[in-house]
Coordinates of C-alpha atoms and ligand atoms in Angstrom, one line a residue:
X1 CA 1.1 41.8 19.9
X2 CA 1.7 41.2 16.2
X3 CA 2.3 37.7 14.8
X4 CA 5.6 38.9 13.2
X5 CA 6.8 40.2 16.5
X6 CA 6.0 36.9 18.1
X7 CA 8.0 35.2 15.4
X8 CA 10.9 37.6 15.6
X9 CA 11.1 37.4 19.4
X10 CA 10.7 33.6 19.7
X11 CA 13.6 31.4 20.8
X12 CA 12.2 28.3 19.1
X13 CA 9.2 27.0 17.1
X14 CA 5.8 28.6 18.2
X15 CA 2.4 26.9 18.2
X16 CA -0.8 28.5 16.9
X17 CA -4.3 27.3 16.2
X18 CA -7.1 28.0 13.8
X19 CA -10.7 27.7 14.9
X20 CA -14.1 28.3 13.3
X21 CA -16.8 30.5 14.7
X22 CA -19.5 28.2 16.2
X23 CA -22.6 27.4 14.1
X24 CA -25.3 30.0 14.7
X25 CA -27.4 28.7 17.7
X26 CA -24.5 27.1 19.5
X27 CA -23.2 30.1 21.5
X28 CA -19.7 31.3 22.5
X29 CA -19.4 28.5 25.1
X30 CA -18.8 26.1 22.2
X31 CA -15.6 28.0 21.4
X32 CA -14.5 28.1 25.0
X33 CA -15.1 24.4 25.3
X34 CA -12.9 23.8 22.3
X35 CA -10.2 26.2 23.4
X36 CA -9.9 25.4 27.1
X37 CA -7.8 22.2 26.5
X38 CA -5.7 23.9 23.9
X39 CA -4.7 26.9 26.0
X40 CA -2.4 24.8 28.3
X41 CA -0.2 24.3 25.2
X42 CA 0.5 28.1 25.4
X43 CA -0.2 29.0 21.7
X44 CA 1.3 32.3 20.6
X45 CA -2.0 33.4 18.9
X46 CA -5.3 32.0 17.7
X47 CA -6.7 32.4 14.2
X48 CA -10.5 32.7 13.7
X49 CA -11.9 32.0 10.2
X50 CA -14.4 34.1 8.4
X51 CA -17.5 32.7 6.7
X52 CA -19.4 34.7 4.2
X53 CA -23.2 34.5 3.8
X54 CA -24.8 31.8 1.7
X55 CA -28.0 31.8 -0.3
X56 CA -30.4 29.0 0.5
X57 CA -33.8 28.2 -1.0
X58 CA -36.5 27.8 1.7
X59 CA -39.7 26.0 0.8
X60 CA -42.8 28.0 1.4
X61 CA -46.1 26.4 2.6
X62 CA -47.5 26.7 -1.0
X63 CA -44.6 24.6 -2.3
X64 CA -42.7 27.5 -4.0
X65 CA -39.2 28.4 -3.0
X66 CA -37.9 31.6 -1.5
X67 CA -34.2 32.7 -1.8
X68 CA -32.9 33.6 1.7
X69 CA -29.5 34.9 2.7
X70 CA -28.0 33.4 5.9
X71 CA -24.7 33.4 7.7
X72 CA -24.2 30.1 9.5
X73 CA -21.0 31.1 11.3
X74 CA -21.2 34.9 12.0
X75 CA -19.2 36.8 14.6
X76 CA -15.5 36.5 13.7
X77 CA -14.5 39.9 15.0
X78 CA -16.4 39.6 18.2
X79 CA -15.1 36.1 18.8
X80 CA -11.5 37.4 18.4
X81 CA -12.2 40.1 21.0
X82 CA -13.8 37.7 23.4
X83 CA -10.9 35.2 23.2
X84 CA -8.4 38.1 23.8
X85 CA -10.4 39.2 26.7
X86 CA -10.9 35.7 28.3
X87 CA -7.5 34.2 27.7
X88 CA -5.3 37.3 27.3
X89 CA -3.9 36.0 24.0
X90 CA -3.5 37.5 20.6
X91 CA -6.0 36.7 17.9
X92 CA -5.9 36.8 14.1
X93 CA -9.3 37.3 12.4
X94 CA -9.5 36.2 8.8
X95 CA -10.6 38.9 6.4
X96 CA -12.0 38.0 2.9
X97 CA -12.8 39.8 -0.3
X98 CA -16.0 37.9 -0.9
X99 CA -19.2 39.7 0.2
X100 CA -17.4 42.9 1.1
X101 CA -17.4 46.3 -0.6
X102 CA -14.4 48.5 -0.1
X103 CA -16.4 50.5 2.5
X104 CA -17.4 47.3 4.4
X105 CA -13.7 46.4 4.5
X106 CA -12.6 49.8 5.8
X107 CA -15.3 49.6 8.5
X108 CA -14.3 46.1 9.4
X109 CA -10.7 47.1 9.7
X110 CA -11.6 50.1 11.9
X111 CA -13.8 47.9 14.1
X112 CA -10.8 45.5 14.6
X113 CA -8.5 48.4 15.3
X114 CA -10.8 49.8 17.9
X115 CA -11.0 46.4 19.6
X116 CA -7.2 46.4 19.9
X117 CA -6.7 43.7 17.3
X118 CA -3.6 44.4 15.2
X119 CA -3.4 41.1 13.1
X120 CA -5.4 40.0 10.1
X121 CA -5.0 37.1 7.7
X122 CA -5.9 38.5 4.3
X123 CA -7.7 36.2 1.9
X124 CA -9.8 36.2 -1.2
X125 CA -12.4 33.6 0.0
X126 CA -14.0 31.0 -2.2
X127 CA -16.9 31.2 -4.5
X128 CA -20.3 31.5 -2.7
X129 CA -22.2 28.3 -2.4
X130 CA -24.3 27.8 -5.5
X131 CA -21.8 29.8 -7.6
X132 CA -19.2 28.1 -9.8
X133 CA -16.5 30.8 -9.6
X134 CA -15.5 33.6 -7.3
X135 CA -17.4 36.9 -7.9
X136 CA -16.4 39.9 -6.0
X137 CA -19.0 42.4 -4.7
X138 CA -19.6 45.1 -7.2
X139 CA -16.6 47.4 -6.8
X140 CA -15.1 44.9 -4.3
X141 CA -11.7 43.2 -4.3
X142 CA -11.1 40.5 -6.9
X143 CA -7.8 39.1 -5.4
X144 CA -6.3 38.9 -1.9
X145 CA -3.5 41.2 -3.0
X146 CA -6.1 44.0 -3.7
X147 CA -7.5 43.6 -0.2
X148 CA -4.0 43.6 1.2
X149 CA -3.2 46.9 -0.5
X150 CA -6.3 48.4 1.3
X151 CA -5.0 47.1 4.6
X152 CA -1.5 48.5 4.0
X153 CA -3.0 51.8 2.8
X154 CA -5.0 52.2 6.1
X155 CA -1.7 51.5 8.0
X156 CA -0.4 54.6 6.2
X157 CA -3.5 56.6 7.0
X158 CA -4.9 56.4 3.5
X159 CA -8.7 56.1 3.7
X160 CA -11.3 55.7 1.0
X161 CA -12.3 59.2 1.6
X162 CA -9.4 61.4 0.5
X163 CA -10.2 64.2 3.0
X164 CA -9.4 61.7 5.9
X165 CA -5.9 61.0 4.6
X166 CA -3.3 61.2 7.4
X167 CA -5.9 61.7 10.2
X168 CA -5.0 58.5 12.0
X169 CA -3.6 55.2 10.8
X170 CA -3.9 51.5 11.8
X171 CA -1.0 49.1 12.6
X172 CA -2.1 45.8 11.1
X173 CA 0.3 42.9 10.7
X174 CA -1.0 41.0 7.6
X175 CA -0.5 37.4 6.8
X176 CA -1.5 35.8 3.4
X177 CA -2.2 32.3 2.2
X178 CA 0.2 30.1 0.2
X179 CA -0.3 26.7 -1.4
X180 CA 2.4 24.0 -1.3
X181 CA 0.3 22.0 -3.8
X182 CA -0.8 25.0 -5.9
X183 CA -4.0 26.9 -5.6
X184 CA -6.6 24.9 -7.5
X185 CA -7.4 27.8 -9.9
X186 CA -3.8 28.6 -10.8
X187 CA -2.8 27.3 -14.3
X188 CA 0.6 26.1 -12.9
X189 CA 2.8 26.3 -9.8
X190 CA 5.1 29.0 -11.1
X191 CA 2.2 31.4 -11.8
X192 CA 0.8 30.8 -8.4
X193 CA 4.1 31.5 -6.8
X194 CA 4.5 34.7 -8.7
X195 CA 1.0 35.7 -7.5
X196 CA 2.1 34.9 -4.0
X197 CA 5.2 37.1 -4.4
X198 CA 2.8 40.0 -5.5
X199 CA 1.2 39.7 -2.0
X200 CA 4.6 39.7 -0.3
X201 CA 5.8 42.7 -2.4
X202 CA 2.5 44.5 -1.5
X203 CA 3.4 44.2 2.2
X204 CA 2.4 40.8 3.6
X205 CA 4.4 40.0 6.8
X206 CA 4.2 36.2 6.6
X207 CA 2.6 33.3 4.7
X208 CA 0.5 30.6 6.2
X209 CA 0.1 27.5 4.0
X210 CA -2.8 25.4 3.1
X211 CA -2.7 22.1 4.9
X212 CA -0.4 19.4 3.4
X213 CA 0.3 15.8 4.5
X214 CA 3.6 15.3 2.8
X215 CA 6.4 17.5 4.3
X216 CA 8.5 17.1 1.1
X217 CA 5.8 19.3 -0.6
X218 CA 6.2 22.0 2.0
X219 CA 10.0 22.0 1.8
X220 CA 9.9 22.2 -2.0
X221 CA 7.4 25.1 -1.8
X222 CA 9.6 26.9 0.7
X223 CA 12.6 26.4 -1.5
X224 CA 10.7 27.7 -4.6
X225 CA 9.5 30.7 -2.7
X226 CA 13.1 31.6 -1.6
X227 CA 14.3 31.2 -5.1
X228 CA 11.9 33.9 -6.4
X229 CA 12.9 36.3 -3.6
X230 CA 10.2 35.6 -1.0
X231 CA 11.9 36.0 2.3
X232 CA 9.1 36.4 4.8
X233 CA 8.4 33.5 7.3
X234 CA 6.4 30.6 5.8
X235 CA 4.2 29.0 8.4
X236 CA 3.1 25.4 7.8
X237 CA -0.6 24.6 8.2
X238 CA -1.3 21.2 9.6
X239 CA -4.5 19.2 10.1
X240 CA -5.1 15.8 11.7
X241 CA -7.0 13.2 9.7
X242 CA -9.6 11.7 12.0
X243 CA -12.1 9.8 9.9
X244 CA -12.2 7.5 6.9
X245 CA -14.5 9.8 4.9
X246 CA -11.8 12.5 5.0
X247 CA -9.9 10.4 2.5
X248 CA -12.2 11.8 -0.2
X249 CA -13.5 15.0 1.5
X250 CA -10.0 16.5 2.1
X251 CA -8.8 16.2 -1.6
X252 CA -12.2 17.4 -2.9
X253 CA -12.4 20.4 -0.5
X254 CA -8.8 21.5 -0.2
X255 CA -7.3 20.2 -3.4
X256 CA -4.4 18.4 -1.7
X257 CA -3.2 14.8 -1.8
X258 CA -2.8 12.3 1.0
X259 CA 0.3 10.2 0.6
X260 CA -0.2 6.6 -0.2
X261 CA 1.4 5.5 3.0
X262 CA -1.1 7.5 5.0
X263 CA -4.2 6.6 3.0
X264 CA -3.1 2.9 3.0
X265 CA -2.9 2.9 6.8
X266 CA -6.3 4.6 7.1
X267 CA -7.9 2.1 4.8
X268 CA -6.8 -0.7 7.1
X269 CA -8.6 0.8 10.1
X270 CA -11.8 -0.8 11.3
X271 CA -13.2 2.3 13.2
X272 CA -12.7 6.0 13.2
X273 CA -11.0 5.7 16.6
X274 CA -8.3 3.7 14.8
X275 CA -8.2 6.3 12.1
X276 CA -7.7 9.0 14.7
X277 CA -4.7 7.1 16.1
X278 CA -3.1 6.9 12.6
X279 CA -3.9 10.5 12.0
X280 CA -2.3 11.5 15.3
X281 CA 0.9 9.6 14.6
X282 CA 1.1 11.1 11.2
X283 CA 0.6 14.6 12.5
X284 CA 3.3 14.0 15.2
X285 CA 5.7 12.8 12.6
X286 CA 5.1 15.8 10.4
X287 CA 5.3 18.2 13.3
X288 CA 8.6 16.7 14.6
X289 CA 10.2 17.0 11.2
X290 CA 9.1 20.5 10.6
X291 CA 10.2 21.6 14.0
X292 CA 13.6 20.0 13.5
X293 CA 13.8 22.0 10.2
X294 CA 13.4 25.2 12.2
X295 CA 9.9 26.4 11.0
X296 CA 8.9 29.6 13.0
X297 CA 5.4 28.4 13.9
X298 CA 3.4 25.1 13.7
X299 CA -0.1 26.2 12.8
X300 CA -2.8 23.6 13.5
X301 CA -6.3 23.5 12.0
X302 CA -8.0 22.0 15.1
X303 CA -11.5 21.7 13.5
X304 CA -13.4 20.0 16.3
X305 CA -10.6 17.6 17.3
X306 CA -8.6 19.6 19.9
X307 CA -7.6 16.5 21.9
X308 CA -5.6 15.1 18.9
X309 CA -3.7 18.3 18.6
X310 CA -3.2 18.4 22.4
X311 CA -1.7 14.9 22.3
X312 CA 0.6 15.8 19.4
X313 CA 1.9 19.1 20.9
X314 CA 2.5 17.5 24.3
X315 CA 4.6 14.8 22.6
X316 CA 6.6 17.5 20.8
Ligands
FAD1 P1 -5.6 34.9 -4.0 O1 -4.2 35.2 -3.4 O2 -6.4 36.1 -4.5 O3 -5.4 33.8 -5.1 C1 -6.6 33.2 -5.7 C2 -6.2 32.7 -7.1 O4 -6.0 33.8 -8.0 C3 -4.9 31.9 -7.2 O5 -5.1 30.9 -8.2 C4 -3.9 32.9 -7.6 O6 -2.8 32.3 -8.3 C5 -4.7 33.8 -8.5 N1 -4.2 35.2 -8.5 C6 -3.9 35.9 -7.4 N2 -3.6 37.2 -7.7 C7 -3.8 37.3 -9.1 C8 -3.7 38.3 -10.0 N3 -3.3 39.6 -9.6 N4 -4.0 38.1 -11.3 C9 -4.4 36.8 -11.7 N5 -4.5 35.8 -10.8 C10 -4.2 36.0 -9.5 N6 -11.6 31.1 3.0 C11 -12.6 31.7 3.7 O7 -13.7 32.0 3.1 N7 -12.5 32.0 5.0 C12 -11.4 31.8 5.7 O8 -11.4 32.1 6.9 C13 -10.3 31.1 5.1 N8 -9.2 30.9 5.7 C14 -8.1 30.3 5.0 C15 -6.9 30.1 5.7 C16 -5.8 29.6 5.0 C17 -4.4 29.4 5.8 C18 -5.9 29.2 3.7 C19 -4.7 28.6 3.0 C20 -7.1 29.4 3.0 C21 -8.2 29.9 3.7 N9 -9.4 30.2 3.0 C22 -10.5 30.8 3.7 C23 -9.6 29.7 1.7 C24 -9.2 30.8 0.6 O9 -10.1 31.9 0.7 C25 -9.3 30.1 -0.7 O10 -8.3 29.2 -0.9 C26 -9.4 31.1 -1.9 O11 -9.8 30.3 -3.1 C27 -8.1 31.7 -2.3 O12 -7.7 32.7 -1.4 P2 -6.3 33.5 -1.5 O13 -6.3 34.5 -0.5 O14 -5.2 32.5 -1.6 O15 -6.5 34.2 -2.9

């Protein structure tokens, strides 16, 4: 079932989770171990992130270096299919521009459609490791909106090969990303919002936000979206803080702030177990307020800490 149908048919706020494919070598059981405790919370669907290949330099015995391409977390599409099969739940694979030609994208969409997956979260992806800015594949998509147009085209039976037009079509429900604290490359918030509107105008069914730790920023973002005519559901993305080092890692990686009240409490903690308690309380406070405000879905980035999310959702 499509995410948008889940939202439209729901009587209250839904729950969803985002997980990462396991690191190569860990096996699918790592995913099941992570998901088993979360499933009792009856999520509406599960998102699975996509990780492009990286270049690494391997040292040869003679001391010289060899450039090698590796993917540390492969298998997004297959993991989605396995989760659907094991738990009888809908999945949302993330689909990115980076590393994909238009043909690769079309093939990936057809694979998903054959697997019975009718949801995708459409993203640009970040710059490859060792690169300073995002470079599309030659002839590939530069922005998420371009990738989204390809998804919507395939839904209308428009293939890359003109002679296949109208033969069969897909039925993807497409989500896109939004940034309550602005995407880090956008020159200002208004420009970023107008770029978000382009994605909605191109056919996005809903928006999922980057994580935020101050609900005021989400509410201001939602209001600004409505003011420029974005009317699709906006799903807040939430993440628990569970260690002191995240005080610097989160702002550096995700370009978001942690409120002073939260960072102050974390700094007082003696151990990461104490930080986890503070993070859990904060997440519960955010979740309660967002639920009371009537958000359609609470979307949790579980990232290796399912028990924190389990405690929060049970309290809700
Ligand atoms: P876009 O919408 O293309 O925007 C990128 C930048 O370009 C923005 O600054 C925007 O304002 C600007 N822009 C957009 N359109 C135009 C235009 N037409 N002209 C000029 N400027 C434009 N990354 C992964 O690699 N894998 C994942 O699984 C993944 N999952 C994510 C899930 C969520 C919920 C979120 C919020 C992010 C996720 N990301 C993931 C990270 C994401 O790929 C990065 O944030 C990326 O830098 C931007 O992606 P986007 O889809 O928002 O890009």
